PDB file of C-alpha atoms in Angstrom:
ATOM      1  CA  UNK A   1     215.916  49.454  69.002  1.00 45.00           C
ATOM      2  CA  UNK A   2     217.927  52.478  69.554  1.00 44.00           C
ATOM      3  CA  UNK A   3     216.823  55.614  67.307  1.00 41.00           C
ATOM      4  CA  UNK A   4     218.937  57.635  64.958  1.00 46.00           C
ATOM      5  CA  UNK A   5     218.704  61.081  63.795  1.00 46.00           C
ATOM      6  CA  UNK A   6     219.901  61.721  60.383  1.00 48.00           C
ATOM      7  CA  UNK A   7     221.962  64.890  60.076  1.00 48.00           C
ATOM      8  CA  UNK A   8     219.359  66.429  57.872  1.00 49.00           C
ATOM      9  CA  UNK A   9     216.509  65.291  60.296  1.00 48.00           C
ATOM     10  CA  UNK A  10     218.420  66.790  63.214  1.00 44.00           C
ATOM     11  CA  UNK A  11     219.088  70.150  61.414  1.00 44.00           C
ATOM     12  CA  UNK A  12     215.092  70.760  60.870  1.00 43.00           C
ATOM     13  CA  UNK A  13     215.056  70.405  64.748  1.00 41.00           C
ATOM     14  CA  UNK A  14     217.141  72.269  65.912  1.00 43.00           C
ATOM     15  CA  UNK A  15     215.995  75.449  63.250  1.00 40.00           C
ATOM     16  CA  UNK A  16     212.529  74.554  64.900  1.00 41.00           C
ATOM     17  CA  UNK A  17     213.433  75.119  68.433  1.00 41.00           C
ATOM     18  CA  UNK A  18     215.661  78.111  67.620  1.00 36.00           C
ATOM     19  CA  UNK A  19     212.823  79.450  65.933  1.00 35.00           C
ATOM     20  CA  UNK A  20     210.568  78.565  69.323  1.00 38.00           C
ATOM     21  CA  UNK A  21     213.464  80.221  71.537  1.00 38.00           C
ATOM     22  CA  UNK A  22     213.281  83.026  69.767  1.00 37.00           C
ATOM     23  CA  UNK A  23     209.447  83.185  69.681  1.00 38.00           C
ATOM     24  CA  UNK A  24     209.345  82.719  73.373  1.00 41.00           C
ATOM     25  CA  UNK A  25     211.963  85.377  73.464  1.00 50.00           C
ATOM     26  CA  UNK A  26     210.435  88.306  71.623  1.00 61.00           C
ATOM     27  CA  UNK A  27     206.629  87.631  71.456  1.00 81.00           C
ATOM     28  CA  UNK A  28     205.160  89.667  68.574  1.00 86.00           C
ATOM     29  CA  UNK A  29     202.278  91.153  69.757  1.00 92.00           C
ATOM     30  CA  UNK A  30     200.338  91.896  73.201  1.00 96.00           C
ATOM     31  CA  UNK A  31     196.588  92.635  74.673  1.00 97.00           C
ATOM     32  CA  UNK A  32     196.771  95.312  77.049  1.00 98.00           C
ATOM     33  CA  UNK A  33     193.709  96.605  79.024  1.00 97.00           C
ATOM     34  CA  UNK A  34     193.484  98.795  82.234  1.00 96.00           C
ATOM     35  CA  UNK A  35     190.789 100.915  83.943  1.00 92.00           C
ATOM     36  CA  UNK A  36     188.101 102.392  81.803  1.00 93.00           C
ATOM     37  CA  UNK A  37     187.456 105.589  84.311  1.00 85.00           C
ATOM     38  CA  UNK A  38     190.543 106.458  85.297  1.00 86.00           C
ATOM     39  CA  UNK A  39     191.680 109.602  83.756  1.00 86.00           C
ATOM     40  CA  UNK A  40     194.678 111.127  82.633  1.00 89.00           C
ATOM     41  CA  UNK A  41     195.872 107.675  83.270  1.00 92.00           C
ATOM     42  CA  UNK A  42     193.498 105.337  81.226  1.00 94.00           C
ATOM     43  CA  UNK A  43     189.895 105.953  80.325  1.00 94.00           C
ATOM     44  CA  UNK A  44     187.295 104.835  77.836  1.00 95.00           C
ATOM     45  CA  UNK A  45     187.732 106.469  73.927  1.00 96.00           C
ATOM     46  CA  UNK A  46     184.561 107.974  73.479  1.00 94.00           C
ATOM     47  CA  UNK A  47     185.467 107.995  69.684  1.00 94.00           C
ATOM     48  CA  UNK A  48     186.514 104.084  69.983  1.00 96.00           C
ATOM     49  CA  UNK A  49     184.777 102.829  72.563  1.00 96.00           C
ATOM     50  CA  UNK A  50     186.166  99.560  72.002  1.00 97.00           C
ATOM     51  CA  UNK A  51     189.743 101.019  72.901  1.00 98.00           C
ATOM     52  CA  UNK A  52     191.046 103.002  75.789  1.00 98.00           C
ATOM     53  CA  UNK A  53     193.165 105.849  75.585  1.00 97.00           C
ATOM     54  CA  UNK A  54     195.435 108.043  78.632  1.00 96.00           C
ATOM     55  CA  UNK A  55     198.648 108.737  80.217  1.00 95.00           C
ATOM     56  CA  UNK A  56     199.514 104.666  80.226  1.00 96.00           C
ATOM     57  CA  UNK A  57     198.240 103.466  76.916  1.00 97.00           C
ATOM     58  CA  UNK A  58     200.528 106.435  75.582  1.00 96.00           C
ATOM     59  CA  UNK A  59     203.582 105.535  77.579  1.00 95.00           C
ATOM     60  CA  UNK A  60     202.682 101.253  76.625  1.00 96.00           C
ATOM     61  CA  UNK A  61     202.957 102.233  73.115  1.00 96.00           C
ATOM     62  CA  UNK A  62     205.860 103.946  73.448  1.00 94.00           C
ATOM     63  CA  UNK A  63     207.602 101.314  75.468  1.00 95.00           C
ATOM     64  CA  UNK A  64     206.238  98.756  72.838  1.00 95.00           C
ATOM     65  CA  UNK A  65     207.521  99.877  69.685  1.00 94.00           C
ATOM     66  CA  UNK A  66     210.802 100.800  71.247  1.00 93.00           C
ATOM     67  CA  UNK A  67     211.017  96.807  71.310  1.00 93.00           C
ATOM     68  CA  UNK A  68     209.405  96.061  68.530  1.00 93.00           C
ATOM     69  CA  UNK A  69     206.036  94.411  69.791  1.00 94.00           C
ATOM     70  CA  UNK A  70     202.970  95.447  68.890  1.00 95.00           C
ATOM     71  CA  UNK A  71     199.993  96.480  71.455  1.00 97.00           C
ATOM     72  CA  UNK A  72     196.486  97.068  71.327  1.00 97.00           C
ATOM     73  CA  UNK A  73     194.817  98.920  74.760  1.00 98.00           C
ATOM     74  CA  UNK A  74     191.525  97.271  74.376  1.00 98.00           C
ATOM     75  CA  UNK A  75     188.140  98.395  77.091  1.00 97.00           C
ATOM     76  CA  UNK A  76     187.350  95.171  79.256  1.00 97.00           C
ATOM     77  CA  UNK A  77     184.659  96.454  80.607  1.00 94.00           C
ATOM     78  CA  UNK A  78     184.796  97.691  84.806  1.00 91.00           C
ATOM     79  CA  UNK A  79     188.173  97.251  86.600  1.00 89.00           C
ATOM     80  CA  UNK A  80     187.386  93.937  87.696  1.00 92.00           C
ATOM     81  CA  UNK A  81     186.087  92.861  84.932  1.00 96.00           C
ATOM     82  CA  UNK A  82     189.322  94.095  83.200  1.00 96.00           C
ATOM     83  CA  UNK A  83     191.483  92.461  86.117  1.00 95.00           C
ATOM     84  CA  UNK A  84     189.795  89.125  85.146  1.00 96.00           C
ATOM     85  CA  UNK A  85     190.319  89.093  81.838  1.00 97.00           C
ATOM     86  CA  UNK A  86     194.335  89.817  82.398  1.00 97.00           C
ATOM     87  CA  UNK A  87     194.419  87.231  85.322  1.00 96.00           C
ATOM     88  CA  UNK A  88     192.833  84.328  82.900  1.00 96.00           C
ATOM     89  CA  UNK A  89     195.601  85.415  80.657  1.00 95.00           C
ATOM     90  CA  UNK A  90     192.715  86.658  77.875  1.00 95.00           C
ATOM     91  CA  UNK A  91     194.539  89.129  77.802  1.00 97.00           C
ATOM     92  CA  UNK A  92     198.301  89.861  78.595  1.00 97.00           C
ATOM     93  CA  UNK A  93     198.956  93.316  80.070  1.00 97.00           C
ATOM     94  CA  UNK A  94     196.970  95.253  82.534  1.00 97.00           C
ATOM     95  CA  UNK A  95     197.858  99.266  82.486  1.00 94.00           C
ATOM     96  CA  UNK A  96     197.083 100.539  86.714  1.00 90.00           C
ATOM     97  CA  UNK A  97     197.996  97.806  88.950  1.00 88.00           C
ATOM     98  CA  UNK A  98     198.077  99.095  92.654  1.00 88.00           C
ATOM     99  CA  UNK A  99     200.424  96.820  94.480  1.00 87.00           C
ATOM    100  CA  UNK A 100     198.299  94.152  96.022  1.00 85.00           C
ATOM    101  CA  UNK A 101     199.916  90.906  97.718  1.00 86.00           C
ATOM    102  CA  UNK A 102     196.878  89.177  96.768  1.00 87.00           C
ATOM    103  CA  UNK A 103     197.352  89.491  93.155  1.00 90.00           C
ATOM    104  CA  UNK A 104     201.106  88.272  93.031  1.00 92.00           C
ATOM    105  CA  UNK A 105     199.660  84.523  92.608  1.00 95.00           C
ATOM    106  CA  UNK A 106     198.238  85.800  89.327  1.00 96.00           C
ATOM    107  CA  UNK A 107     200.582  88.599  88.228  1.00 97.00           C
ATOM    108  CA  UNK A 108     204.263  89.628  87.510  1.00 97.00           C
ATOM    109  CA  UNK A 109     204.536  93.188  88.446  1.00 97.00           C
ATOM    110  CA  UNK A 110     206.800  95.152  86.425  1.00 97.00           C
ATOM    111  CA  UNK A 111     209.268  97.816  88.376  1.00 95.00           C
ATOM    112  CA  UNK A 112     209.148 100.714  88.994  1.00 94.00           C
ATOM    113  CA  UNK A 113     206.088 101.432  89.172  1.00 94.00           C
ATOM    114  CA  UNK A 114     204.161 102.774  85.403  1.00 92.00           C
ATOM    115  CA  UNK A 115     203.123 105.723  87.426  1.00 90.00           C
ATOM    116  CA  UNK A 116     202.867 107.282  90.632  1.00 91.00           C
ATOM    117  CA  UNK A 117     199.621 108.860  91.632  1.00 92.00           C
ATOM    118  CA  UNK A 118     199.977 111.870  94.048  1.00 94.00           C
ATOM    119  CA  UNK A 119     196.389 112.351  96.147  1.00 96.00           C
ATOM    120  CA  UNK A 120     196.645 115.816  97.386  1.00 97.00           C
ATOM    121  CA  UNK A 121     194.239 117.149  99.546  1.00 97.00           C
ATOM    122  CA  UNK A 122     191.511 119.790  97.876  1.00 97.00           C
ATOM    123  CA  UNK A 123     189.775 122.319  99.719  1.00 96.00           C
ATOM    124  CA  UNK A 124     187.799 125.843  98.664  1.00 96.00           C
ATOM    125  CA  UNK A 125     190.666 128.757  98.084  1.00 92.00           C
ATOM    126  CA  UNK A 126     188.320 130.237 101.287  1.00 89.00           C
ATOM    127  CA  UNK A 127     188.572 127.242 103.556  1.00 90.00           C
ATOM    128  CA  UNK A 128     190.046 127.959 106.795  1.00 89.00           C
ATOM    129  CA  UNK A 129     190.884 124.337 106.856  1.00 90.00           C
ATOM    130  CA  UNK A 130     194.679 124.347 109.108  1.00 88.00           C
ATOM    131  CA  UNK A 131     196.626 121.072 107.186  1.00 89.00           C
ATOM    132  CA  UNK A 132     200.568 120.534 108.249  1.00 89.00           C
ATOM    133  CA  UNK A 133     199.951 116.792 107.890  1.00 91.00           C
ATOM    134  CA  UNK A 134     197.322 113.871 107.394  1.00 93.00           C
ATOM    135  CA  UNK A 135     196.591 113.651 111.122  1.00 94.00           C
ATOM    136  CA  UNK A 136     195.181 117.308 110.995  1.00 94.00           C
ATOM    137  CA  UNK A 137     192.253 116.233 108.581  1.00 96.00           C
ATOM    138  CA  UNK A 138     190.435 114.507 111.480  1.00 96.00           C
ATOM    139  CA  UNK A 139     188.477 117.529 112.573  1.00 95.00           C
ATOM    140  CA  UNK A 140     187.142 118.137 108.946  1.00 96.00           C
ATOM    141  CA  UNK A 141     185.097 116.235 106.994  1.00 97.00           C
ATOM    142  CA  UNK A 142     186.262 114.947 103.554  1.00 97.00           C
ATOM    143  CA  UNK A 143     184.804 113.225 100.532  1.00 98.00           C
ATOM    144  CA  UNK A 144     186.784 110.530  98.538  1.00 97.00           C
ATOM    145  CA  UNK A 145     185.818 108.980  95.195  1.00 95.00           C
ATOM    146  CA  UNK A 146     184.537 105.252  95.629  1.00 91.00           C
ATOM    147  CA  UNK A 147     187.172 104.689  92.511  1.00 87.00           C
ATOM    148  CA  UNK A 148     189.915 105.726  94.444  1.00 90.00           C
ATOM    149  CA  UNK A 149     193.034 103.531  94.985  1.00 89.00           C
ATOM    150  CA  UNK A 150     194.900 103.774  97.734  1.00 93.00           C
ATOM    151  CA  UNK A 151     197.739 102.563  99.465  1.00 93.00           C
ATOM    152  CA  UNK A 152     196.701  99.961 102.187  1.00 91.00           C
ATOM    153  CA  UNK A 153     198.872 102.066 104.584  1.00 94.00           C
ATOM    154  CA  UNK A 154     197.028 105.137 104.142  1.00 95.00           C
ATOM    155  CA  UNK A 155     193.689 102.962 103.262  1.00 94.00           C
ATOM    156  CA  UNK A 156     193.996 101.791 106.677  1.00 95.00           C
ATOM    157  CA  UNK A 157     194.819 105.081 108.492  1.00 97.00           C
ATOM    158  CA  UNK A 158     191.664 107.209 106.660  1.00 96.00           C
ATOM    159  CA  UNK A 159     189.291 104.252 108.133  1.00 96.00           C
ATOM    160  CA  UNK A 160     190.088 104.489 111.427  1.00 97.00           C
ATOM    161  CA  UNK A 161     190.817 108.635 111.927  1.00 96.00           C
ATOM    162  CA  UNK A 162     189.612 110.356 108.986  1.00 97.00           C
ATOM    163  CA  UNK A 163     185.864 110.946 108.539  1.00 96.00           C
ATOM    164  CA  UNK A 164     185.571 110.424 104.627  1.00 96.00           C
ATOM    165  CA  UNK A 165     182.113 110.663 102.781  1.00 94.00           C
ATOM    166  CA  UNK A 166     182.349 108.188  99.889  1.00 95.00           C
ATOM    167  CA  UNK A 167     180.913 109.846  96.581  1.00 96.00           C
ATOM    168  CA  UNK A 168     179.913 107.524  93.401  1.00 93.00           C
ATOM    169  CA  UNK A 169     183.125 109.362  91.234  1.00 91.00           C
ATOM    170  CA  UNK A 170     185.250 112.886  91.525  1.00 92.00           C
ATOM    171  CA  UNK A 171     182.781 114.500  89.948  1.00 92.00           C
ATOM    172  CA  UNK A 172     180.319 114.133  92.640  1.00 95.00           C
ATOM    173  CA  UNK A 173     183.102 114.630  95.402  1.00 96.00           C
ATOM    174  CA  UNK A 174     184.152 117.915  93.928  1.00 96.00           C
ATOM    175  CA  UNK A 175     180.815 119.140  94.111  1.00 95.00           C
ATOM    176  CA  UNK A 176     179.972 118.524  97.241  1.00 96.00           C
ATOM    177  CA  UNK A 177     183.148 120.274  98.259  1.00 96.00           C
ATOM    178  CA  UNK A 178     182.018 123.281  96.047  1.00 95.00           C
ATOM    179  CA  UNK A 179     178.484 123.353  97.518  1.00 95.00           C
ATOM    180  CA  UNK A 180     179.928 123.285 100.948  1.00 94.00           C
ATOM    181  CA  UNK A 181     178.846 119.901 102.253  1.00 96.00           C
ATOM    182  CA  UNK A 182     182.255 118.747 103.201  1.00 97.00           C
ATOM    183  CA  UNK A 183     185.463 120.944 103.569  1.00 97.00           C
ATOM    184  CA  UNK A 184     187.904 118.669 101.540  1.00 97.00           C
ATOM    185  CA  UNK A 185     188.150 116.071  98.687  1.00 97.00           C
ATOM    186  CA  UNK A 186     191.247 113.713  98.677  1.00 97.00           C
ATOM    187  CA  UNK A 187     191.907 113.504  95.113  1.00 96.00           C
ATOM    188  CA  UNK A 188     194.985 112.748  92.480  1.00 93.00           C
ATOM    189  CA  UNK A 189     196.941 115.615  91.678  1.00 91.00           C
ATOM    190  CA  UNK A 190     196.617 115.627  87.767  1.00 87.00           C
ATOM    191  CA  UNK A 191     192.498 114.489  87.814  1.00 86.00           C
ATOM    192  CA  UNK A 192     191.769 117.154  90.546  1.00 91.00           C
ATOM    193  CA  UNK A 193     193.328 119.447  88.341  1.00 87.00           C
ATOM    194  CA  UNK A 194     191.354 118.636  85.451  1.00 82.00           C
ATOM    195  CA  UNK A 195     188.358 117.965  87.201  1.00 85.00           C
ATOM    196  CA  UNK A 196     188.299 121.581  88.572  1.00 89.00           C
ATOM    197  CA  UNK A 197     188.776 123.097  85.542  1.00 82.00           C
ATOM    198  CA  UNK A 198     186.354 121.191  83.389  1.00 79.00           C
ATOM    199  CA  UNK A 199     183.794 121.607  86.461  1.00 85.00           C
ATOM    200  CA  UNK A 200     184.643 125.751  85.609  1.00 87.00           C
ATOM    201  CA  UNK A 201     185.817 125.997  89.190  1.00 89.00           C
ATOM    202  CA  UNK A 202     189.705 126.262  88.860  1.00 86.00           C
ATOM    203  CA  UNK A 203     189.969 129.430  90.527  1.00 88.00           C
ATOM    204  CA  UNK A 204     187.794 128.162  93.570  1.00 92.00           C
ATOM    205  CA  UNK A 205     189.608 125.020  94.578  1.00 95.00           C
ATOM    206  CA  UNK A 206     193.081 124.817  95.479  1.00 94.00           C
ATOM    207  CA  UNK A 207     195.474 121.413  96.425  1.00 94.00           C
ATOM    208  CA  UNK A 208     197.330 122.151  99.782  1.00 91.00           C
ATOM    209  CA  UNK A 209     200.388 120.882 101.172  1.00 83.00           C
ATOM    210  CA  UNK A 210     202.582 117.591 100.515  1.00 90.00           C
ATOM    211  CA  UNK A 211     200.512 114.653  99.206  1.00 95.00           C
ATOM    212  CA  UNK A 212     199.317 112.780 101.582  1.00 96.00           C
ATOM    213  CA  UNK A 213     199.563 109.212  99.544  1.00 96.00           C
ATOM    214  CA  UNK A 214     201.438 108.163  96.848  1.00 95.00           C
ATOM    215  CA  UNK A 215     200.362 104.697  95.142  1.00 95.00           C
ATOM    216  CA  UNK A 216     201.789 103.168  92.111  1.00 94.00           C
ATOM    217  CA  UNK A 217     200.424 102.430  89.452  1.00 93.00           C
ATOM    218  CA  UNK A 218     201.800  99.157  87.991  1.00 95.00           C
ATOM    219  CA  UNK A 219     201.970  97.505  84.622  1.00 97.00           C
ATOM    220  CA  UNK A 220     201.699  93.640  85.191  1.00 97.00           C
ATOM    221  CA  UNK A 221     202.070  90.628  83.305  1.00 98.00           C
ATOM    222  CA  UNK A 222     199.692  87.326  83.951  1.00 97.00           C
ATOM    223  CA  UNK A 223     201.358  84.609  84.594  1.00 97.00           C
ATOM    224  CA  UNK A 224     198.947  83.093  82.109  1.00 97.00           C
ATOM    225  CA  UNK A 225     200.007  85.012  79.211  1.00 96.00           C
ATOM    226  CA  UNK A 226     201.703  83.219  76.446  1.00 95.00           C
ATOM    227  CA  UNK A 227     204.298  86.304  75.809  1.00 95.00           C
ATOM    228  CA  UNK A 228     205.006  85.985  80.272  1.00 96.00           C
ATOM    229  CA  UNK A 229     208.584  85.259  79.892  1.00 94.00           C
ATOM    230  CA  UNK A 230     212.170  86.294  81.139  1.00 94.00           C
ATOM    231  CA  UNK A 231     212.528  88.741  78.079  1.00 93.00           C
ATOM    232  CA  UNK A 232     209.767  90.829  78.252  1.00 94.00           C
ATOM    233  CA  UNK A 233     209.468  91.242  81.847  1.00 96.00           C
ATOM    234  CA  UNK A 234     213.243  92.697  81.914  1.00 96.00           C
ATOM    235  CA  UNK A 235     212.745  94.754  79.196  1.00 95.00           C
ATOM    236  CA  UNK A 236     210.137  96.399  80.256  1.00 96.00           C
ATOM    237  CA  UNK A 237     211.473  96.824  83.400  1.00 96.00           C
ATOM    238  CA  UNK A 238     214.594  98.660  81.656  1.00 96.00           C
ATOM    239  CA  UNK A 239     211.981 100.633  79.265  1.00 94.00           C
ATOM    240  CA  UNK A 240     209.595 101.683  82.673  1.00 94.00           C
ATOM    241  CA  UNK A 241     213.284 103.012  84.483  1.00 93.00           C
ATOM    242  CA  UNK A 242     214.561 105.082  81.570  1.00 92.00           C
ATOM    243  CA  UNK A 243     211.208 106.659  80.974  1.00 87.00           C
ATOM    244  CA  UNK A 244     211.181 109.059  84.208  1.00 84.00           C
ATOM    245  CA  UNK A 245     215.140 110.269  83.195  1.00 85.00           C
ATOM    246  CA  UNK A 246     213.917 111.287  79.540  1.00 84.00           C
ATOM    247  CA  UNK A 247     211.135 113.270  81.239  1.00 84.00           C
ATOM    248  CA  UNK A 248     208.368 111.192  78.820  1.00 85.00           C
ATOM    249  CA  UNK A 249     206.265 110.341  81.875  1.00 87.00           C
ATOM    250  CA  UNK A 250     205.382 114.030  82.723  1.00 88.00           C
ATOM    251  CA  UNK A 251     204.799 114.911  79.444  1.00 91.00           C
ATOM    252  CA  UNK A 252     202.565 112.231  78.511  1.00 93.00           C
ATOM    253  CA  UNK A 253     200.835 113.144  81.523  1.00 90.00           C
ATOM    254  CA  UNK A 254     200.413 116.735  80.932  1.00 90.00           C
ATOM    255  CA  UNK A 255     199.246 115.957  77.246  1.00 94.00           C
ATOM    256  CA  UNK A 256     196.360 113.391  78.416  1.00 93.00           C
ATOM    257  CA  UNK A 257     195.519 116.029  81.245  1.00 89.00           C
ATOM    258  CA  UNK A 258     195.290 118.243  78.679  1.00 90.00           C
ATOM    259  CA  UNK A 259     192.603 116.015  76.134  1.00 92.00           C
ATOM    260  CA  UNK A 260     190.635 114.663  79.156  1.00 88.00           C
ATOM    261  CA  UNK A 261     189.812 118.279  80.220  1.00 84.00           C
ATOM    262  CA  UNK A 262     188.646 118.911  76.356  1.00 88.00           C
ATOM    263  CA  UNK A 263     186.829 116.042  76.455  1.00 88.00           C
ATOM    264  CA  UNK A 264     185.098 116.538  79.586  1.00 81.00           C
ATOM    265  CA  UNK A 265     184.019 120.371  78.232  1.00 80.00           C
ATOM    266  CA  UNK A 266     182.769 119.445  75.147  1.00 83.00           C
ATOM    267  CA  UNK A 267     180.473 116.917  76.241  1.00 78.00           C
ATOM    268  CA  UNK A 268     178.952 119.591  78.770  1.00 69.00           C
ATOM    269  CA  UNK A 269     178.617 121.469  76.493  1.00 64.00           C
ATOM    270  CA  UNK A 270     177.065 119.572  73.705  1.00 48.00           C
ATOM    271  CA  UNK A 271     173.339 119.499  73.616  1.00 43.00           C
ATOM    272  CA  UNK A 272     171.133 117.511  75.905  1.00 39.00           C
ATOM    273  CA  UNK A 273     169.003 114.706  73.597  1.00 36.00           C
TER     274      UNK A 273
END
């Protein structure tokens, strides 16, 4: 028997599935989560702990409310921990992708890139380190945070000609470089910055030459997220391009510089317990 929709039945439907359309089209609100130790780009709130804060969440929010979606930048615990969460589509949004071709079965990268992280190469203001290029640093010996991301280009070059000391964070590597142990520190141009000032040694270190990488950082999309769909991916690809010609992105940057360095000097100097 052959079924018949009435005109009022078939109404309700299709107000239902323009309602879904739409839905699918501008999802309402998004989990976003990144690396918890990554400053000025994203790093733990020590006033939230539950939320993270830095160059990316700032520049999220931004891109979110200029469409009209709510975020929240929550901590996921360690980078991989954080990775998995966005990968089983827990959660929607993860801040500092590096561009991986092992992670495009799980994630939609978004272009360009969020960020772009300069690593400059950090010496003592004495060192008579000679540096015209990365192929010079093969004499020396350098330090690099085990937290580091690099490209796999470079990645691949440092293993096989550069002798590189790993250290457990920057903190450590800087150190080292100020006690002498190793006569450079490969290190992002904004955190070295900060890092050498909050460590009181800004006027000891200096960053030489070109960079000597340049890895993006990402903002990606699981493909298990509910709100994954042709919409959002293009316009936040159109909100990520116009953020570089309004100058937001260095801003941003200089700001969260600005508050990690404050951060990092007020809890050296607060009181041991």
């Amino acid at each position: 028997m052959a079924f018949r929709w009435s005109k009022g039945g078939l109404a309700c439907v299709l107000a239902l599935l323009s309602t879904q359309a739409y839905a699918v089209g501008k999802c309402e609100r998004l989990v976003a989560t990144g690396s918890p130790d990554a400053p000025p780009y994203s790093w733990q709130d020590p006033q939230d702990p539950k939320h993270l804060i830095g160059a990316n969440v700032d520049l999220l929010r931004q891109v979110a409310a200029e469409l009209g979606v709510k975020v929240e930048v929550l901590h996921a615990g360690k980078r991989e921990q954080a990775l998995e969460e966005v990968r089983s589509g827990r959660m929607d949004l993860l801040l500092d992708t590096p561009m991986q071709v092992t992670q495009l079965t799980s994630l939609d990268y978004i272009h360009p890139a969020l960020q772009l992280n300069e690593y400059l190469v950090w010496t003592r203001h004495d060192a008579p380190l000679v540096f015209d290029g990365p192929a010079d640093l093969a004499r020396y010996q350098g330090a690099l945070s085990e937290k580091a991301r690099l490209t796999p280009a470079f990645e691949a070059f440092a293993k096989a000609q550069l002798k590189l000391e790993p250290a457990q964070n920057l903190t450590q590597a800087f150190q080292k470089l100020v006690l002498g142990q190793v006569d450079y520190v490969l290190a992002g141009r904004y955190s070295g910055m900060a890092m050498a000032q909050s460590l009181g040694v800004g006027n000891d270190l200096i960053a030489r030459g070109l960079p000597v990488d340049r890895p993006g950082l990402y903002l990606t999309v699981s493909h298990n997220s509910a709100c994954n769909d042709s919409w959002l991916r293009g316009q936040l690809a159109k909100k990520l391009t116009e953020l570089p010609i309004s100058g937001a992105s260095e801003a941003v940057l200089q700001r969260n510089v600005e508050r990690w360095k404050a951060q990092m000097q007020a809890s050296q100097g607060a009181p041991k317990q």
